[in-house]
Amino acid sequence: MERFVESFRDRITGTLSGFDRMLFRGTLRGLAYPLGMLGWLSAHSVLLKNFGAFANKISTHLKNHAEQLAEAAGRPFEYISSPSLSKEALAESIRQRDGITAGLVCVLSCVEPCQTYEIRSNPNTKHLDLVLATRKCLHLYFYLVDREFGMMHVRLQTWLPMTMQICINGREYLARQLDAAGIGYERRDNCFTRIDNLPAAQRQMDRLTNRKFAKVFNALAKRFNPWLGRPGKLKVNRYYWTVRQGDYATDVMFRHEKSLAEVYPRFVQHAWSCLSTRDVLRFLGRRVRQWVPMRKGLADLPRRVEISRAANKRYLEALAEVQISAKACEVLDPVSRRVTRNGRPHRALRPLSADEAAVFAAMLRGEHAVQGFRNRDIRHALGWDRHRDPEQRAKASARTSRLFALLRSHGLITKVSHTNYYRLTIKGRRVMTTSLKLRQLNLMALAA
């Protein structure tokens, strides 16, 4: 990211990294799987044949409680007939209409699909079975303006297992923190176009990473789910919170619209011509066909930020190769001449030849942006190691070593100390991307 900022320092004011939309799921773990639910029903002396009536009683109480909360706060309780209607837009219009700056804005209810339970007759055992199923049930949306997080909402599934979701907006959180600190800014929708103190804003966003969300969410859950912590009623423990969705963004702030308009088409062209879907996986730090799921618990939120920030950094590093005013000849002419390194002459490069372009493309692959590349990585990418004969493979390895020596002599790659890995230099990325762009240039567009 530092190279990107340095390359366009005359056009941008800085960057801001942090969460955008964050969606957390609350699960009552003892009720989330059939065996646990069966044990819970047994503890409440509920037979499977009475499951429907029992669940309906719970659901009705949740709805009545929501209506009472809305009435006590003097806020509307509205039923949404279509799940496709934007509930966020409706809640925001109500907030602006009534000038709500703190507390409950409204409660919306809507019938939507959910993961729940149903009772089925088992023809083999002649007994009733409790099974997980996808059905539709009433959901309650509590929209509120929180002192810390600003506009947010809590979504409660009224049918068992009473799953809950909490959605906050990182940019909304930042706006409230900037207001409290007296830092000026300009905001358009969910994007900041100007912040007077970017380092302070970044520190505020970083604090969100280590926020103790569980304590805040448990308090909200107890407020909106009346079955929690009620001795003598349902035996319901606390929710277990996981991250269902965490959008982590790195915003690059340009000085004005013209500064971005002049370079944006080049960013698009560079990404289209030099990067591929494989590179996107590499930016994410993943190897093709090797997916490792990330844990969703709140304890892993800092690790999620670390990985997301690194992915954004790799992407911006790739875009840092975009040139604004340099001519192709200024980039390619220096490597098109013979050089001498450590007293040994090396041939000139042929940056527009097919063979050289294949080498450049192999070294620019996104998988090498994380750790670099080795001899075997490049010869495998070029198909030089397809021979099974040990002698031929040794010759391919030696050929790759000579190639590395040639590129090092021109300053395009450098060896990582105490390893067998090599990395592209800034000059190397510039030369290789320019070469590949020129090879893919449309002559009709050039003539025009």
Short mmCIF file of C-alpha atoms in Angstrom, two decimals:
data_model
loop_
_atom_site.label_atom_id
_atom_site.label_comp_id
_atom_site.label_asym_id
_atom_site.label_seq_id
_atom_site.Cartn_x
_atom_site.Cartn_y
_atom_site.Cartn_z
CA MET A 1 0.00 0.00 0.00
CA GLU A 2 2.92 2.29 0.74
CA ARG A 3 4.11 2.06 -2.87
CA PHE A 4 0.65 2.94 -4.15
CA VAL A 5 0.45 5.99 -1.91
CA GLU A 6 3.95 7.04 -2.91
CA SER A 7 3.23 6.59 -6.62
CA PHE A 8 0.16 8.84 -6.47
CA ARG A 9 1.02 11.10 -3.55
CA ASP A 10 0.27 14.22 -5.61
CA ARG A 11 -3.28 12.98 -6.24
CA ILE A 12 -4.44 11.44 -2.98
CA THR A 13 -4.71 12.70 0.57
CA GLY A 14 -4.45 9.29 2.23
CA THR A 15 -6.18 5.99 2.89
CA LEU A 16 -8.60 4.66 5.48
CA SER A 17 -8.99 0.96 6.27
CA GLY A 18 -11.73 -0.54 8.36
CA PHE A 19 -14.98 -2.46 8.51
CA ASP A 20 -17.96 -1.32 6.51
CA ARG A 21 -21.02 -3.48 7.08
CA MET A 22 -20.74 -5.99 9.93
CA LEU A 23 -23.36 -8.67 10.45
CA PHE A 24 -23.21 -10.81 13.60
CA ARG A 25 -25.25 -13.92 14.28
CA GLY A 26 -26.42 -14.91 17.74
CA THR A 27 -27.09 -18.62 18.26
CA LEU A 28 -28.60 -20.35 21.26
CA ARG A 29 -26.24 -23.28 20.91
CA GLY A 30 -28.29 -25.71 22.98
CA LEU A 31 -31.21 -25.20 20.59
CA ALA A 32 -29.30 -25.12 17.32
CA TYR A 33 -29.19 -28.88 16.63
CA PRO A 34 -31.92 -31.54 16.87
CA LEU A 35 -30.44 -33.53 19.76
CA GLY A 36 -29.97 -30.38 21.82
CA MET A 37 -33.49 -29.22 21.05
CA LEU A 38 -34.90 -32.60 22.06
CA GLY A 39 -33.12 -32.34 25.40
CA TRP A 40 -34.39 -28.79 25.87
CA LEU A 41 -37.98 -29.81 25.11
CA SER A 42 -37.65 -32.69 27.53
CA ALA A 43 -36.42 -30.31 30.25
CA HIS A 44 -39.63 -28.32 29.73
CA SER A 45 -41.82 -31.48 29.63
CA VAL A 46 -42.92 -30.79 26.05
CA LEU A 47 -43.92 -33.77 23.89
CA LEU A 48 -43.18 -33.66 20.17
CA LYS A 49 -46.88 -33.76 19.37
CA ASN A 50 -47.21 -30.49 21.31
CA PHE A 51 -44.18 -28.84 19.73
CA GLY A 52 -46.21 -26.58 17.41
CA ALA A 53 -48.35 -25.14 20.17
CA PHE A 54 -45.34 -24.67 22.44
CA ALA A 55 -43.33 -22.87 19.75
CA ASN A 56 -46.31 -20.72 18.82
CA LYS A 57 -46.64 -19.59 22.45
CA ILE A 58 -43.00 -18.50 22.44
CA SER A 59 -43.41 -16.70 19.11
CA THR A 60 -46.56 -14.86 20.22
CA HIS A 61 -44.85 -13.61 23.37
CA LEU A 62 -41.91 -12.28 21.33
CA LYS A 63 -44.24 -10.35 19.04
CA ASN A 64 -46.27 -8.95 21.94
CA HIS A 65 -43.08 -7.85 23.68
CA ALA A 66 -41.92 -6.02 20.54
CA GLU A 67 -45.25 -4.22 20.26
CA GLN A 68 -45.01 -3.17 23.89
CA LEU A 69 -41.48 -1.80 23.40
CA ALA A 70 -42.60 0.23 20.38
CA GLU A 71 -45.65 1.57 22.22
CA ALA A 72 -43.64 2.49 25.33
CA ALA A 73 -41.15 4.42 23.19
CA GLY A 74 -43.85 6.03 21.09
CA ARG A 75 -42.42 4.49 17.94
CA PRO A 76 -44.23 2.79 15.02
CA PHE A 77 -44.68 -0.96 14.71
CA GLU A 78 -45.22 -1.83 11.05
CA TYR A 79 -45.79 -5.08 9.19
CA ILE A 80 -43.93 -5.40 5.87
CA SER A 81 -45.88 -7.55 3.43
CA SER A 82 -43.02 -8.01 0.94
CA PRO A 83 -39.57 -9.25 2.07
CA SER A 84 -38.05 -7.61 -1.03
CA LEU A 85 -38.87 -4.14 0.30
CA SER A 86 -35.82 -2.35 1.69
CA LYS A 87 -36.38 -2.25 5.43
CA GLU A 88 -33.24 -0.14 5.91
CA ALA A 89 -34.56 2.53 3.57
CA LEU A 90 -37.94 2.54 5.31
CA ALA A 91 -36.35 2.80 8.77
CA GLU A 92 -34.06 5.60 7.61
CA SER A 93 -37.01 7.54 6.19
CA ILE A 94 -38.84 7.17 9.52
CA ARG A 95 -35.74 8.34 11.41
CA GLN A 96 -35.39 11.44 9.24
CA ARG A 97 -39.12 12.15 9.27
CA ASP A 98 -39.34 12.05 13.06
CA GLY A 99 -35.89 13.51 13.75
CA ILE A 100 -34.75 10.56 15.90
CA THR A 101 -31.19 11.07 17.18
CA ALA A 102 -31.10 8.37 19.89
CA GLY A 103 -33.03 5.29 20.94
CA LEU A 104 -35.57 3.13 19.13
CA VAL A 105 -36.56 4.30 15.65
CA CYS A 106 -39.16 1.67 14.73
CA VAL A 107 -40.00 -2.02 14.84
CA LEU A 108 -40.72 -3.78 11.57
CA SER A 109 -42.08 -7.31 11.18
CA CYS A 110 -41.84 -9.47 8.10
CA VAL A 111 -42.35 -13.12 7.15
CA GLU A 112 -39.06 -14.46 5.75
CA PRO A 113 -37.32 -17.83 5.22
CA CYS A 114 -35.52 -19.26 8.23
CA GLN A 115 -33.77 -22.36 9.50
CA THR A 116 -36.05 -23.96 12.06
CA TYR A 117 -37.60 -27.25 13.12
CA GLU A 118 -40.62 -29.26 12.10
CA ILE A 119 -42.20 -32.50 13.24
CA ARG A 120 -42.34 -35.35 10.73
CA SER A 121 -43.79 -38.82 10.99
CA ASN A 122 -41.22 -41.59 10.52
CA PRO A 123 -42.85 -44.46 8.57
CA ASN A 124 -40.13 -46.89 9.62
CA THR A 125 -40.21 -46.32 13.38
CA LYS A 126 -43.86 -45.17 13.52
CA HIS A 127 -42.66 -42.32 15.74
CA LEU A 128 -42.45 -38.57 15.39
CA ASP A 129 -39.06 -37.04 14.50
CA LEU A 130 -37.76 -33.53 15.09
CA VAL A 131 -35.80 -32.39 12.03
CA LEU A 132 -34.17 -29.19 10.83
CA ALA A 133 -36.00 -27.57 7.93
CA THR A 134 -36.14 -24.36 5.93
CA ARG A 135 -39.47 -22.68 6.47
CA LYS A 136 -40.93 -19.21 6.75
CA CYS A 137 -41.69 -17.43 9.99
CA LEU A 138 -42.16 -13.94 11.38
CA HIS A 139 -39.01 -11.91 11.95
CA LEU A 140 -38.79 -8.74 14.03
CA TYR A 141 -36.47 -5.89 13.04
CA PHE A 142 -35.59 -3.42 15.78
CA TYR A 143 -34.03 -0.28 14.27
CA LEU A 144 -32.32 2.05 16.72
CA VAL A 145 -29.80 4.86 16.92
CA ASP A 146 -27.10 3.68 19.29
CA ARG A 147 -24.88 6.10 21.19
CA GLU A 148 -21.74 4.34 19.93
CA PHE A 149 -22.67 2.61 16.67
CA GLY A 150 -25.26 5.00 15.31
CA MET A 151 -28.04 3.61 13.12
CA MET A 152 -28.17 -0.17 13.48
CA HIS A 153 -30.68 -2.99 13.71
CA VAL A 154 -31.39 -6.22 15.55
CA ARG A 155 -33.23 -9.02 13.72
CA LEU A 156 -34.98 -11.68 15.80
CA GLN A 157 -36.45 -14.91 14.46
CA THR A 158 -39.66 -15.48 16.41
CA TRP A 159 -39.85 -19.24 15.79
CA LEU A 160 -37.49 -21.65 17.49
CA PRO A 161 -34.49 -21.66 17.75
CA MET A 162 -34.89 -17.84 18.01
CA THR A 163 -31.75 -16.98 16.03
CA MET A 164 -30.72 -13.33 16.28
CA GLN A 165 -28.71 -11.07 13.99
CA ILE A 166 -27.16 -7.70 14.76
CA CYS A 167 -26.01 -5.38 11.98
CA ILE A 168 -23.78 -2.36 12.50
CA ASN A 169 -22.02 -0.07 10.05
CA GLY A 170 -18.34 0.71 10.57
CA ARG A 171 -18.59 4.00 8.70
CA GLU A 172 -21.57 5.05 10.80
CA TYR A 173 -19.55 4.19 13.89
CA LEU A 174 -16.63 6.30 12.63
CA ALA A 175 -18.87 9.30 11.92
CA ARG A 176 -20.09 9.31 15.52
CA GLN A 177 -16.53 9.02 16.85
CA LEU A 178 -15.37 11.91 14.65
CA ASP A 179 -18.29 14.02 15.84
CA ALA A 180 -17.39 13.30 19.46
CA ALA A 181 -13.74 14.19 18.83
CA GLY A 182 -14.59 17.38 16.93
CA ILE A 183 -12.84 16.22 13.74
CA GLY A 184 -14.26 17.69 10.55
CA TYR A 185 -15.25 15.48 7.62
CA GLU A 186 -17.44 15.23 4.54
CA ARG A 187 -19.57 12.15 3.98
CA ARG A 188 -21.60 11.03 0.99
CA ASP A 189 -23.85 8.07 1.72
CA ASN A 190 -21.48 5.50 3.25
CA CYS A 191 -18.26 7.04 1.94
CA PHE A 192 -15.97 9.67 3.45
CA THR A 193 -14.65 12.11 0.86
CA ARG A 194 -12.68 14.18 3.36
CA ILE A 195 -11.41 13.71 6.91
CA ASP A 196 -9.37 16.47 8.50
CA ASN A 197 -7.34 14.10 10.70
CA LEU A 198 -6.84 10.76 8.94
CA PRO A 199 -4.42 9.24 11.52
CA ALA A 200 -6.94 9.87 14.30
CA ALA A 201 -9.74 8.42 12.15
CA GLN A 202 -7.66 5.30 11.48
CA ARG A 203 -7.06 4.84 15.19
CA GLN A 204 -10.81 5.00 15.79
CA MET A 205 -11.44 2.37 13.11
CA ASP A 206 -8.75 0.13 14.60
CA ARG A 207 -10.48 0.30 17.99
CA LEU A 208 -13.53 -1.32 16.45
CA THR A 209 -11.44 -4.42 15.73
CA ASN A 210 -10.79 -5.04 19.42
CA ARG A 211 -14.22 -3.97 20.65
CA LYS A 212 -15.74 -6.33 23.21
CA PHE A 213 -18.87 -6.97 21.16
CA ALA A 214 -20.23 -9.87 23.21
CA LYS A 215 -21.03 -7.70 26.23
CA VAL A 216 -22.85 -5.11 24.09
CA PHE A 217 -24.75 -7.71 22.08
CA ASN A 218 -25.81 -9.69 25.15
CA ALA A 219 -27.39 -6.55 26.57
CA LEU A 220 -29.28 -5.93 23.32
CA ALA A 221 -30.38 -9.55 23.13
CA LYS A 222 -31.77 -9.41 26.67
CA ARG A 223 -33.63 -6.22 25.80
CA PHE A 224 -35.35 -7.59 22.70
CA ASN A 225 -35.75 -11.28 23.61
CA PRO A 226 -37.81 -11.40 26.81
CA TRP A 227 -37.16 -15.13 27.29
CA LEU A 228 -33.50 -14.52 28.18
CA GLY A 229 -32.58 -14.42 31.85
CA ARG A 230 -36.12 -14.95 33.11
CA PRO A 231 -35.98 -17.36 36.10
CA GLY A 232 -38.91 -19.72 36.37
CA LYS A 233 -39.78 -19.45 32.67
CA LEU A 234 -37.80 -20.83 29.75
CA LYS A 235 -34.33 -22.19 30.45
CA VAL A 236 -32.49 -20.14 27.80
CA ASN A 237 -28.78 -19.39 28.03
CA ARG A 238 -26.88 -16.53 26.43
CA TYR A 239 -26.35 -16.24 22.70
CA TYR A 240 -23.09 -17.31 21.10
CA TRP A 241 -21.96 -14.61 18.66
CA THR A 242 -20.22 -15.19 15.34
CA VAL A 243 -19.34 -12.99 12.38
CA ARG A 244 -21.66 -13.80 9.52
CA GLN A 245 -20.51 -10.96 7.28
CA GLY A 246 -17.62 -8.54 7.71
CA ASP A 247 -16.95 -6.18 4.80
CA TYR A 248 -13.45 -4.78 5.22
CA ALA A 249 -12.58 -1.90 2.90
CA THR A 250 -9.58 0.29 2.18
CA ASP A 251 -10.72 3.69 0.92
CA VAL A 252 -8.31 5.76 -1.14
CA MET A 253 -9.15 9.46 -0.88
CA PHE A 254 -8.29 11.52 -3.94
CA ARG A 255 -7.87 15.28 -3.68
CA HIS A 256 -10.70 15.97 -6.10
CA GLU A 257 -12.81 14.25 -8.73
CA LYS A 258 -10.55 15.26 -11.60
CA SER A 259 -7.52 13.60 -9.98
CA LEU A 260 -9.35 10.28 -9.92
CA ALA A 261 -10.96 10.67 -13.35
CA GLU A 262 -7.55 11.02 -15.00
CA VAL A 263 -6.19 7.72 -13.66
CA TYR A 264 -9.27 5.55 -13.13
CA PRO A 265 -9.47 4.30 -16.75
CA ARG A 266 -5.81 3.24 -16.47
CA PHE A 267 -6.54 1.32 -13.29
CA VAL A 268 -9.36 -0.52 -15.06
CA GLN A 269 -7.20 -1.21 -18.11
CA HIS A 270 -4.33 -2.49 -15.97
CA ALA A 271 -6.58 -4.78 -13.95
CA TRP A 272 -8.25 -6.07 -17.11
CA SER A 273 -5.08 -6.72 -19.10
CA CYS A 274 -2.59 -7.79 -16.40
CA LEU A 275 -4.64 -9.43 -13.65
CA SER A 276 -6.85 -12.52 -13.68
CA THR A 277 -9.22 -14.40 -11.40
CA ARG A 278 -6.25 -16.41 -10.16
CA ASP A 279 -4.64 -13.17 -9.06
CA VAL A 280 -7.71 -12.29 -7.01
CA LEU A 281 -7.24 -15.50 -5.04
CA ARG A 282 -3.57 -14.67 -4.58
CA PHE A 283 -4.43 -11.21 -3.24
CA LEU A 284 -6.55 -13.01 -0.67
CA GLY A 285 -3.52 -15.07 0.30
CA ARG A 286 -5.04 -18.33 -0.95
CA ARG A 287 -3.70 -21.02 -3.22
CA VAL A 288 -5.92 -22.24 -6.04
CA ARG A 289 -7.96 -25.32 -4.99
CA GLN A 290 -6.83 -25.04 -1.41
CA TRP A 291 -9.51 -23.29 0.63
CA VAL A 292 -9.12 -23.00 4.38
CA PRO A 293 -12.30 -21.77 6.08
CA MET A 294 -11.87 -18.91 8.52
CA ARG A 295 -13.42 -19.32 11.93
CA LYS A 296 -16.34 -16.99 12.60
CA GLY A 297 -16.03 -16.42 16.35
CA LEU A 298 -15.53 -12.92 17.74
CA ALA A 299 -12.12 -13.95 19.09
CA ASP A 300 -10.87 -14.27 15.48
CA LEU A 301 -11.96 -10.79 14.43
CA PRO A 302 -8.40 -9.32 14.69
CA ARG A 303 -7.11 -12.13 12.45
CA ARG A 304 -9.89 -11.41 9.95
CA VAL A 305 -8.76 -7.77 9.87
CA GLU A 306 -5.14 -8.79 9.38
CA ILE A 307 -5.99 -10.98 6.39
CA SER A 308 -8.37 -8.44 4.86
CA ARG A 309 -5.90 -5.59 5.19
CA ALA A 310 -3.14 -7.70 3.62
CA ALA A 311 -5.43 -8.59 0.68
CA ASN A 312 -6.25 -4.91 0.06
CA LYS A 313 -2.57 -4.04 0.30
CA ARG A 314 -1.61 -6.63 -2.33
CA TYR A 315 -4.27 -5.32 -4.67
CA LEU A 316 -3.13 -1.70 -4.31
CA GLU A 317 0.48 -2.81 -4.77
CA ALA A 318 -0.54 -4.33 -8.10
CA LEU A 319 -2.27 -1.09 -9.16
CA ALA A 320 0.82 0.90 -8.12
CA GLU A 321 2.38 -0.20 -11.41
CA VAL A 322 0.04 2.06 -13.37
CA GLN A 323 2.08 4.84 -14.93
CA ILE A 324 0.74 8.34 -15.39
CA SER A 325 3.20 10.12 -17.63
CA ALA A 326 6.16 7.78 -18.30
CA LYS A 327 6.69 6.72 -21.92
CA ALA A 328 7.12 3.06 -22.77
CA CYS A 329 10.55 3.75 -24.25
CA GLU A 330 11.72 5.30 -20.99
CA VAL A 331 10.83 2.08 -19.19
CA LEU A 332 12.00 -0.51 -21.74
CA ASP A 333 15.07 1.09 -23.32
CA PRO A 334 17.35 0.65 -20.25
CA VAL A 335 16.78 -3.14 -20.17
CA SER A 336 17.20 -3.45 -23.93
CA ARG A 337 20.95 -2.88 -23.59
CA ARG A 338 23.73 -5.20 -22.41
CA VAL A 339 24.80 -4.78 -18.80
CA THR A 340 27.71 -5.94 -16.68
CA ARG A 341 27.24 -7.20 -13.13
CA ASN A 342 30.12 -8.29 -10.89
CA GLY A 343 32.45 -8.17 -13.89
CA ARG A 344 30.26 -10.49 -15.96
CA PRO A 345 28.44 -9.29 -19.08
CA HIS A 346 24.76 -10.11 -19.56
CA ARG A 347 22.73 -9.90 -22.74
CA ALA A 348 20.07 -7.29 -23.40
CA LEU A 349 16.48 -8.24 -22.72
CA ARG A 350 13.93 -8.54 -25.48
CA PRO A 351 10.87 -7.30 -23.56
CA LEU A 352 8.44 -7.58 -26.49
CA SER A 353 9.41 -11.13 -27.51
CA ALA A 354 7.07 -14.03 -26.81
CA ASP A 355 9.64 -15.91 -24.73
CA GLU A 356 10.40 -12.92 -22.51
CA ALA A 357 6.70 -12.13 -22.15
CA ALA A 358 6.01 -15.68 -20.93
CA VAL A 359 8.65 -15.25 -18.22
CA PHE A 360 7.23 -11.88 -17.22
CA ALA A 361 3.70 -13.25 -16.99
CA ALA A 362 4.87 -16.15 -14.83
CA MET A 363 6.65 -13.86 -12.39
CA LEU A 364 3.75 -11.39 -12.20
CA ARG A 365 1.27 -14.05 -11.11
CA GLY A 366 -0.54 -12.98 -7.97
CA GLU A 367 0.48 -16.09 -6.01
CA HIS A 368 4.01 -14.67 -5.87
CA ALA A 369 2.89 -11.40 -4.30
CA VAL A 370 2.67 -13.04 -0.88
CA GLN A 371 5.98 -14.87 -0.50
CA GLY A 372 7.87 -14.53 -3.76
CA PHE A 373 8.88 -17.28 -6.19
CA ARG A 374 11.50 -20.02 -6.39
CA ASN A 375 13.35 -21.70 -9.22
CA ARG A 376 10.89 -24.58 -9.35
CA ASP A 377 7.87 -22.23 -9.29
CA ILE A 378 8.96 -20.46 -12.47
CA ARG A 379 10.14 -23.51 -14.37
CA HIS A 380 6.85 -25.23 -13.50
CA ALA A 381 4.86 -22.19 -14.71
CA LEU A 382 6.84 -22.16 -17.96
CA GLY A 383 6.53 -25.92 -18.47
CA TRP A 384 10.27 -26.50 -18.32
CA ASP A 385 10.07 -29.29 -15.73
CA ARG A 386 7.67 -31.60 -17.55
CA HIS A 387 10.52 -34.04 -18.26
CA ARG A 388 10.79 -36.98 -15.89
CA ASP A 389 14.40 -37.69 -16.75
CA PRO A 390 16.58 -36.42 -13.84
CA GLU A 391 19.22 -35.10 -16.22
CA GLN A 392 16.68 -33.07 -18.18
CA ARG A 393 15.16 -31.70 -14.99
CA ALA A 394 18.60 -30.66 -13.79
CA LYS A 395 19.16 -28.83 -17.07
CA ALA A 396 15.79 -27.06 -16.65
CA SER A 397 16.80 -25.97 -13.15
CA ALA A 398 20.14 -24.65 -14.40
CA ARG A 399 18.37 -22.82 -17.24
CA THR A 400 16.07 -21.13 -14.71
CA SER A 401 19.05 -20.15 -12.55
CA ARG A 402 20.69 -18.48 -15.54
CA LEU A 403 17.41 -16.67 -16.23
CA PHE A 404 17.34 -15.40 -12.64
CA ALA A 405 20.93 -14.19 -12.96
CA LEU A 406 20.03 -12.30 -16.13
CA LEU A 407 17.03 -10.60 -14.57
CA ARG A 408 19.00 -9.74 -11.42
CA SER A 409 21.67 -8.12 -13.56
CA HIS A 410 19.01 -5.80 -15.01
CA GLY A 411 17.60 -5.07 -11.56
CA LEU A 412 14.21 -6.70 -12.20
CA ILE A 413 14.32 -9.24 -9.37
CA THR A 414 16.09 -9.51 -6.04
CA LYS A 415 16.84 -12.47 -3.78
CA VAL A 416 15.20 -12.66 -0.36
CA SER A 417 17.98 -12.97 2.23
CA HIS A 418 18.55 -16.41 3.74
CA THR A 419 15.87 -18.06 1.56
CA ASN A 420 15.49 -19.60 -1.89
CA TYR A 421 12.84 -17.03 -2.82
CA TYR A 422 13.05 -14.07 -5.19
CA ARG A 423 10.85 -10.99 -5.44
CA LEU A 424 10.16 -8.48 -8.16
CA THR A 425 11.66 -5.05 -7.68
CA ILE A 426 9.71 -1.88 -8.39
CA LYS A 427 11.63 -1.59 -11.64
CA GLY A 428 10.85 -5.22 -12.44
CA ARG A 429 7.11 -4.78 -12.03
CA ARG A 430 7.21 -1.63 -14.12
CA VAL A 431 9.14 -3.23 -16.96
CA MET A 432 7.12 -6.43 -17.01
CA THR A 433 3.69 -4.81 -16.87
CA THR A 434 4.67 -2.29 -19.57
CA SER A 435 5.90 -5.11 -21.78
CA LEU A 436 2.71 -7.13 -21.42
CA LYS A 437 0.52 -4.09 -22.01
CA LEU A 438 2.32 -3.24 -25.25
CA ARG A 439 1.96 -6.81 -26.51
CA GLN A 440 -1.81 -6.68 -25.91
CA LEU A 441 -2.29 -3.20 -27.34
CA ASN A 442 -4.96 -2.97 -30.03
CA LEU A 443 -3.43 -1.40 -33.15
CA MET A 444 -6.78 0.00 -34.27
CA ALA A 445 -7.12 1.85 -30.97
CA LEU A 446 -3.54 3.10 -31.32
CA ALA A 447 -4.17 4.38 -34.85
CA ALA A 448 -7.29 6.18 -33.69
#
